[in-house]
Coordinates of C-alpha atoms in Angstrom, one line a residue:
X1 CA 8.7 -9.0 13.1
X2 CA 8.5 -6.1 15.5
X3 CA 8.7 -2.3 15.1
X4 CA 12.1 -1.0 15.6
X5 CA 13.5 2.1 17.3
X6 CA 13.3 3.8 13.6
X7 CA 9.4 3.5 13.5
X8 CA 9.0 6.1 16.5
X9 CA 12.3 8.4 14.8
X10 CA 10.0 8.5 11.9
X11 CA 7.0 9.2 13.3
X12 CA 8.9 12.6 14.6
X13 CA 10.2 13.4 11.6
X14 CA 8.0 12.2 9.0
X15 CA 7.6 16.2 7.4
X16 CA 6.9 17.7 3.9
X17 CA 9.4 20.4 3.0
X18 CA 8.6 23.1 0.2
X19 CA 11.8 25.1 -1.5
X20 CA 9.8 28.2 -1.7
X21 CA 9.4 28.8 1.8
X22 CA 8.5 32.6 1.5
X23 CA 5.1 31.1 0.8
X24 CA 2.2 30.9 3.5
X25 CA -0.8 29.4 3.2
X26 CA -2.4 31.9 4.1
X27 CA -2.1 34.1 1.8
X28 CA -3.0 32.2 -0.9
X29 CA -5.9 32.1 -2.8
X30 CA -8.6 29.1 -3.5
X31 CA -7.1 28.2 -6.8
X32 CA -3.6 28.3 -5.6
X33 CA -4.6 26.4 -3.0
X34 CA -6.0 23.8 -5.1
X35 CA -3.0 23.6 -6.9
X36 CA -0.7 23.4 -3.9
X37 CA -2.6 20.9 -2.4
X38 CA -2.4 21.7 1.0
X39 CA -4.5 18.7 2.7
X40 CA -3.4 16.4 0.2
X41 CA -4.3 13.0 1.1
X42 CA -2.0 9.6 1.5
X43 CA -2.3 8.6 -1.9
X44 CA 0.2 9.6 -4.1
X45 CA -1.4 8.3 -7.5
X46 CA -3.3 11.3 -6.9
X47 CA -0.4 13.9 -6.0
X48 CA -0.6 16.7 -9.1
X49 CA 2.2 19.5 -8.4
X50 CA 3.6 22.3 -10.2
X51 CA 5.7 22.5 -13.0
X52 CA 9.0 21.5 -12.2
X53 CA 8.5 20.6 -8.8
X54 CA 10.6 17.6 -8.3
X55 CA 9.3 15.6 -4.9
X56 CA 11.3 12.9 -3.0
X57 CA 9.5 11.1 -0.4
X58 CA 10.4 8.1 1.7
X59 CA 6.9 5.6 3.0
X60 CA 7.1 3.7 5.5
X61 CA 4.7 0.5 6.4
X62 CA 4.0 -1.6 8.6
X63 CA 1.1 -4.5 7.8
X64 CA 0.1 -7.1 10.2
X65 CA -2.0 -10.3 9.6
X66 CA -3.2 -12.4 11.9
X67 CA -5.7 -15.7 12.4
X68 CA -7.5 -17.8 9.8
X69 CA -10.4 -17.0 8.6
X70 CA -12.5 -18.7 5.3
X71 CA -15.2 -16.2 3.5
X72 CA -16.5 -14.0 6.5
X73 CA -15.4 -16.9 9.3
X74 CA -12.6 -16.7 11.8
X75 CA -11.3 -20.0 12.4
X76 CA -8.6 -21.3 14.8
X77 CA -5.5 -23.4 14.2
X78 CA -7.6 -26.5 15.9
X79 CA -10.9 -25.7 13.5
X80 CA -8.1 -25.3 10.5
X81 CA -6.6 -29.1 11.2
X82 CA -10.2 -30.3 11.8
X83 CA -11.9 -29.3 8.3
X84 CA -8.6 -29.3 6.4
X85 CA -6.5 -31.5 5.4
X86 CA -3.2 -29.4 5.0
X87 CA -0.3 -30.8 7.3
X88 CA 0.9 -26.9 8.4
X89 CA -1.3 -24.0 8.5
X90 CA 0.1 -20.1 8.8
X91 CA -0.9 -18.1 12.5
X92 CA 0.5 -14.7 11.4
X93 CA 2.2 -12.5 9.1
X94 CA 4.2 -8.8 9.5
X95 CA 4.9 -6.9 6.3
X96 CA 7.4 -3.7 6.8
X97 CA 7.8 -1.9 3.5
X98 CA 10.2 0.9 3.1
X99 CA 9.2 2.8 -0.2
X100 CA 11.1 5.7 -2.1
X101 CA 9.4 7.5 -4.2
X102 CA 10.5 10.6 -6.8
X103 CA 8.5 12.8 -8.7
X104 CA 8.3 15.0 -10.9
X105 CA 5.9 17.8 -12.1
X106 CA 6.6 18.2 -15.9
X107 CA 3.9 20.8 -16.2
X108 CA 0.7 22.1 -13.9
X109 CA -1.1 19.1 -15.7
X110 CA 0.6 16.0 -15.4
X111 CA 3.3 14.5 -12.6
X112 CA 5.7 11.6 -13.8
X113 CA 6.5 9.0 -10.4
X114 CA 9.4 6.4 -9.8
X115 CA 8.6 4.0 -6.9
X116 CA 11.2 1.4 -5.5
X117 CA 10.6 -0.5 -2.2
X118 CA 12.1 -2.9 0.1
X119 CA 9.8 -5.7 2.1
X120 CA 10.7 -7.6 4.6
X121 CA 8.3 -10.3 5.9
X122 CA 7.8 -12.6 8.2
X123 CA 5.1 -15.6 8.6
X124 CA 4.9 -17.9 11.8
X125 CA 3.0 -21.3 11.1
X126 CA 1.9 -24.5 13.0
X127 CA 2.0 -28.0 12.1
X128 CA -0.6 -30.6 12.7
X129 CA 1.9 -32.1 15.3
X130 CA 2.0 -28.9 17.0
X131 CA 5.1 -27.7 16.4
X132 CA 6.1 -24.3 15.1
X133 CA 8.6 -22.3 12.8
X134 CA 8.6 -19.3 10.8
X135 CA 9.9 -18.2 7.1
X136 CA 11.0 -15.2 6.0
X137 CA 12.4 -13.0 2.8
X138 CA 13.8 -9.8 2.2
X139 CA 14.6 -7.7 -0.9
X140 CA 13.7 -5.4 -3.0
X141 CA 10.1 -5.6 -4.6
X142 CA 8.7 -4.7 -8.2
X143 CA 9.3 -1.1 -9.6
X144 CA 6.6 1.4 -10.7
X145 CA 6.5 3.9 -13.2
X146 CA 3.7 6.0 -12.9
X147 CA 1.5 9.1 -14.0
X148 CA -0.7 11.6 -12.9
X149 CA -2.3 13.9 -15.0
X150 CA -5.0 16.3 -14.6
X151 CA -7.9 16.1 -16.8
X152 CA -9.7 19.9 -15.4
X153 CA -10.1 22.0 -13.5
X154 CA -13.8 23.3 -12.0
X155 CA -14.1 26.6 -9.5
X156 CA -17.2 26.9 -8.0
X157 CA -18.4 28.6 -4.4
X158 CA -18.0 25.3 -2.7
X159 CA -14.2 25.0 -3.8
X160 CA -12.3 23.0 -6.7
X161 CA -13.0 20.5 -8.3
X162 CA -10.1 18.8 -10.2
X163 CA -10.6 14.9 -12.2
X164 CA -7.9 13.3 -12.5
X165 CA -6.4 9.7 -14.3
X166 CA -3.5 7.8 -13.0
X167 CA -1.8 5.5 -15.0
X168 CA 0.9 2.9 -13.8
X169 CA 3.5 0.4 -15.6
X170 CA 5.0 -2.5 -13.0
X171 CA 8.1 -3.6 -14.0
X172 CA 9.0 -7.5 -12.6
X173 CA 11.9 -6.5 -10.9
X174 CA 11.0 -8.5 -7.3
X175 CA 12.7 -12.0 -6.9
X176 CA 9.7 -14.7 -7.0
X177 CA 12.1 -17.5 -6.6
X178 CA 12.6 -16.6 -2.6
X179 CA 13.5 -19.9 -0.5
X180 CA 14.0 -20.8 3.3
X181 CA 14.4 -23.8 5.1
X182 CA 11.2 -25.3 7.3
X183 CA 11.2 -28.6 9.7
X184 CA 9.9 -30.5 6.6
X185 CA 12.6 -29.8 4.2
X186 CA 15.8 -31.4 6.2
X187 CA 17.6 -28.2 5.9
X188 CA 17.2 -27.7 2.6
X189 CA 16.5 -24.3 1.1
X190 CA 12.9 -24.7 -0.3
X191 CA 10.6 -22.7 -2.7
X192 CA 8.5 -20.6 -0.2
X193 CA 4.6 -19.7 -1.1
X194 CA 3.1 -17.1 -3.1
X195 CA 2.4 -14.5 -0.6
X196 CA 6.0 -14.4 0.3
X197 CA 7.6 -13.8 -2.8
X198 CA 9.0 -10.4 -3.6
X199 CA 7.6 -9.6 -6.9
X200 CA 5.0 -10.6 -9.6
X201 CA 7.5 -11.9 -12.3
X202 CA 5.3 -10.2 -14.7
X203 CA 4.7 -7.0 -16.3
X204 CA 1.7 -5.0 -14.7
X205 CA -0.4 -2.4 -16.0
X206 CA -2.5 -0.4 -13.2
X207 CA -4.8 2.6 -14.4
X208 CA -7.2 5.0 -12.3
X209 CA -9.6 7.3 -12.5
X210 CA -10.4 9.8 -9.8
X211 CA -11.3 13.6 -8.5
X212 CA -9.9 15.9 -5.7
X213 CA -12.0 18.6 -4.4
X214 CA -10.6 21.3 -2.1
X215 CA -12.0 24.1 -0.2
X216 CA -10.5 26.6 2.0
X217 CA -10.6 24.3 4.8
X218 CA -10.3 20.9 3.2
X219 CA -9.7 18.2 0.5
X220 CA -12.1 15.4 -0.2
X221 CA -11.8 12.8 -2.9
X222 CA -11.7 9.3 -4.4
X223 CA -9.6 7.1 -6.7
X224 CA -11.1 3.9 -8.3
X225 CA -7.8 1.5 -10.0
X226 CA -7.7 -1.6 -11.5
X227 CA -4.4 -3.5 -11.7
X228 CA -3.5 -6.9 -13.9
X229 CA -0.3 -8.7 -15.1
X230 CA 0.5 -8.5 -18.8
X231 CA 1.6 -12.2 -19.0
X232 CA 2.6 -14.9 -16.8
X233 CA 6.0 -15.2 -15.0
X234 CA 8.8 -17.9 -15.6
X235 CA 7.5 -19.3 -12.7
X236 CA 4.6 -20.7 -14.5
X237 CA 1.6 -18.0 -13.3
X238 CA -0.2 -14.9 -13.3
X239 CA -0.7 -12.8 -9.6
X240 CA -4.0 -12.0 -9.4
X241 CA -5.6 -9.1 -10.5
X242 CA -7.2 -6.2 -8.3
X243 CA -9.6 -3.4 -8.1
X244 CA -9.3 -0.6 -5.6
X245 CA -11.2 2.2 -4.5
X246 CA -10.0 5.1 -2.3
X247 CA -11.9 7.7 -0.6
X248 CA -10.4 10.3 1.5
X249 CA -11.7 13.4 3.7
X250 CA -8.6 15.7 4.8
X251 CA -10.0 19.1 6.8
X252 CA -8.0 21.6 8.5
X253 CA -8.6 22.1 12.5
X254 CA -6.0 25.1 12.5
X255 CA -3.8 26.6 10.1
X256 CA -1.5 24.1 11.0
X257 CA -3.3 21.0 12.2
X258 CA -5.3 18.8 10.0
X259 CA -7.2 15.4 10.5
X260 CA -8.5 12.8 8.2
X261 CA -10.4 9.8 7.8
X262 CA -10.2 7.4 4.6
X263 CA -12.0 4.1 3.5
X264 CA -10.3 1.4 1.2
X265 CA -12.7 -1.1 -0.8
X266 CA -10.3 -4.2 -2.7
X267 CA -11.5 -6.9 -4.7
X268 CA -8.7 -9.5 -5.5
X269 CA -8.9 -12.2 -7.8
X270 CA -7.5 -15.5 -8.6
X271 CA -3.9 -16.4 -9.2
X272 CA -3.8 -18.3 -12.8
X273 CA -1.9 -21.1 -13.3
X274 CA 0.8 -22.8 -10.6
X275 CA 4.2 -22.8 -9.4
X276 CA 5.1 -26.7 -9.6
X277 CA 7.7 -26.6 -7.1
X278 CA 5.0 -25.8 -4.3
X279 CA 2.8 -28.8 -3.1
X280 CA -0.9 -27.4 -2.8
X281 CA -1.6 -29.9 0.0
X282 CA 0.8 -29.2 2.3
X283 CA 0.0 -25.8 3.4
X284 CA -2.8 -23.6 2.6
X285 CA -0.1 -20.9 1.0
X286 CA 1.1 -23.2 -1.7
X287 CA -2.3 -23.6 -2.8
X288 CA -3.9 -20.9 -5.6
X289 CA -7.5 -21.6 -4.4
X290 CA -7.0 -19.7 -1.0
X291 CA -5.7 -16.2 -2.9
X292 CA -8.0 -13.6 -3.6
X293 CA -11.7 -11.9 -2.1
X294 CA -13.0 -8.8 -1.1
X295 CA -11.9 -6.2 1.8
X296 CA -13.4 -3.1 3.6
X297 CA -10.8 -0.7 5.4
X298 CA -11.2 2.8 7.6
X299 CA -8.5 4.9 8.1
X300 CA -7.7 7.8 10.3
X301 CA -4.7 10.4 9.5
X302 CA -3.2 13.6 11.3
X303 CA -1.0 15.8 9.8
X304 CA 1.0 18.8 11.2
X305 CA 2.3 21.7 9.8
X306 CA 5.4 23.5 11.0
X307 CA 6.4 27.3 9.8
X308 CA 4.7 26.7 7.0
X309 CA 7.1 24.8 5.1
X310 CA 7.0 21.1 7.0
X311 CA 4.5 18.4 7.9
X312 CA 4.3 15.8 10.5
X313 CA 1.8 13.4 9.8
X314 CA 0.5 9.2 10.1
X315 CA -2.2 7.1 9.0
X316 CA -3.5 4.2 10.6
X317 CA -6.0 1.7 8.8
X318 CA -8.1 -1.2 10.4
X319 CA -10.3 -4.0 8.8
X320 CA -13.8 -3.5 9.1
X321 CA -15.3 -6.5 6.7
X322 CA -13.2 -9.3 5.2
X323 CA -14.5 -12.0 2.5
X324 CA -12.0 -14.2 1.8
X325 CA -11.5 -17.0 -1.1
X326 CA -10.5 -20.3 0.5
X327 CA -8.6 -20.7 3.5
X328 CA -6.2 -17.5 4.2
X329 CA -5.2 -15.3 6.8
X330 CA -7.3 -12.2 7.9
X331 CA -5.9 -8.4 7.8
X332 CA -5.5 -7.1 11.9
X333 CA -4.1 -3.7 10.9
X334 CA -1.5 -1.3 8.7
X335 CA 0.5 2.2 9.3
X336 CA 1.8 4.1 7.6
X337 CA 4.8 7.0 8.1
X338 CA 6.2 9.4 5.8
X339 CA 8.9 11.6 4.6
X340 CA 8.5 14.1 1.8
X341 CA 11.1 16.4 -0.2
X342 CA 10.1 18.9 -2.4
X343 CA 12.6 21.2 -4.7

């Protein structure tokens, strides 16, 4: 799956537009400043605004996978073949993810969020007889219904310091019953693997605890959040849970200009249960043991403000350590654009 055309459109446009324009930055003070959020960073479950603000932003990303790898190893299609027994073995993966989100400020305290997103993806494989053919699936993904509320507030000399807790409900709106035909299924539509599937199929509950501390120059801050399914699905299991921590560093080089950098710890675990229409030894996909592990990210972001009122901005992320349960494929990179509304 390439980038199209509307990647580059977005990176142009990708902006953050404020209703009350007649206010500059400049001219306001530290604690308005922490309030407004200037340097926010790319994580909404920590977005706070004021009361009433209603906020509509479009996300854009782009995720790419690519090679095998087992724990901390890279291995090759050949080394896969030689200590497996699978018959077809996965080479790559894109991921493009268009995500709208609204929300709403219903006082200073606490912001309500609705998150809808499409995916389409994309997985390339190889067989043990060297051939080669890739799956794919589109729709729409699981909704999220989500909070952000601000515990305090702190003003000191070194800026302010605001906790926060974040609190998520995942409703199993995704298809998990996504087929597509392969060159072992004689044209038939078959059940594809876990990591292709649209949704959970389950309820989810994902809650967080973090802080944002601003100065007059910058934002710094961190967001620890643990997510699990409620139940299992129809399909007979239960995704596999995960804890997240973000950390983010946002500091203005200009009153317009500012650059950040951000680091991503995940720890996944098992799926529970099976699907029984997958065959575990076919492909290392269909088989729960290779789901899950442990991943270290770095990211780097830029954003731009024009006239006060809009802002241009990316972030890129890269792998930097990757231990992985079983047999799987290893992260190669994500971007991300974005498109924010606010009245």
């Amino acid at each position: 799956m390439k980038l199209k055309w509307f990647f580059f459109i977005a990176l142009a446009i990708s902006s953050h537009y404020s209703s009350a324009a007649e206010r500059t930055y400049l001219d306001l003070s530290l604690e308005q400043l922490a309030d407004y959020d200037i340097y926010s960073p790319p994580v909404l479950q920590s977005h706070i605004h004021w009361a009433g603000e209603l906020m509509v932003a479009y996300h854009y990303s782009q995720k790419r996978m690519d090679g095998m790898g087992s724990a901390e190893s890279t291995l090759s299609t050949r080394d896969v073949f030689n200590e497996y027994s699978y018959m077809v073995t996965p080479t790559a993966m894109d991921m493009d993810m268009h995500m709208l989100h609204f929300m709403y400020a219903v006082s200073d305290q606490t912001t309500y969020m609705l998150r809808m997103h499409h995916m389409a993806m994309e997985m390339d494989h190889e067989t043990r007889m060297g051939g080669e053919f890739t799956t794919q699936s589109e729709g729409l993904g699981d909704v999220a219904i989500s909070m952000n509320h601000q515990v305090n507030q702190w003003a000191g000399d070194e800026g302010n310091l605001r906790p926060f807790v974040h609190a998520s409900l995942l409703l199993p709106t995704g298809n998990i019953d996504v087929k597509d035909t392969t060159p072992m299924s004689g044209g038939s539509q078959i059940q594809l693997p876990y990591g292709m599937q649209l949704g959970s199929g389950s309820y989810q509950a994902r809650l967080g605890l973090g802080f944002n501390k601003l100065t007059d120059k910058a934002s710094l801050g961190a967001l620890l959040m643990a997510k699990g399914a409620l139940d299992k699905n129809d399909a007979g299991y239960r995704v596999a849970p995960e804890v997240k921590l973000d950390a983010w560093y946002q500091r203005g080089l200009s009153s317009n200009f500012s650059a950040g950098l951000s680091g991503i710890l995940t720890w996944r675990g098992d799926i529970a249960g099976r699907d029984s229409r997958l065959n575990p030894n076919l492909v290392p996909t269909a088989d729960t043991d290779n789901y899950g592990g442990q991943w270290a990210e770095l990211g780097a972001s830029v954003s731009y403000l024009i006239d006060g009122t809009y802002r241009v901005g990316m972030t890129a992320s890269l792998p930097v350590w990757q231990d992985l349960n079983g047999l799987q494929l290893r992260k190669k990179s994500a971007i991300e654009l974005m498109l924010e509304l606010t009245l």
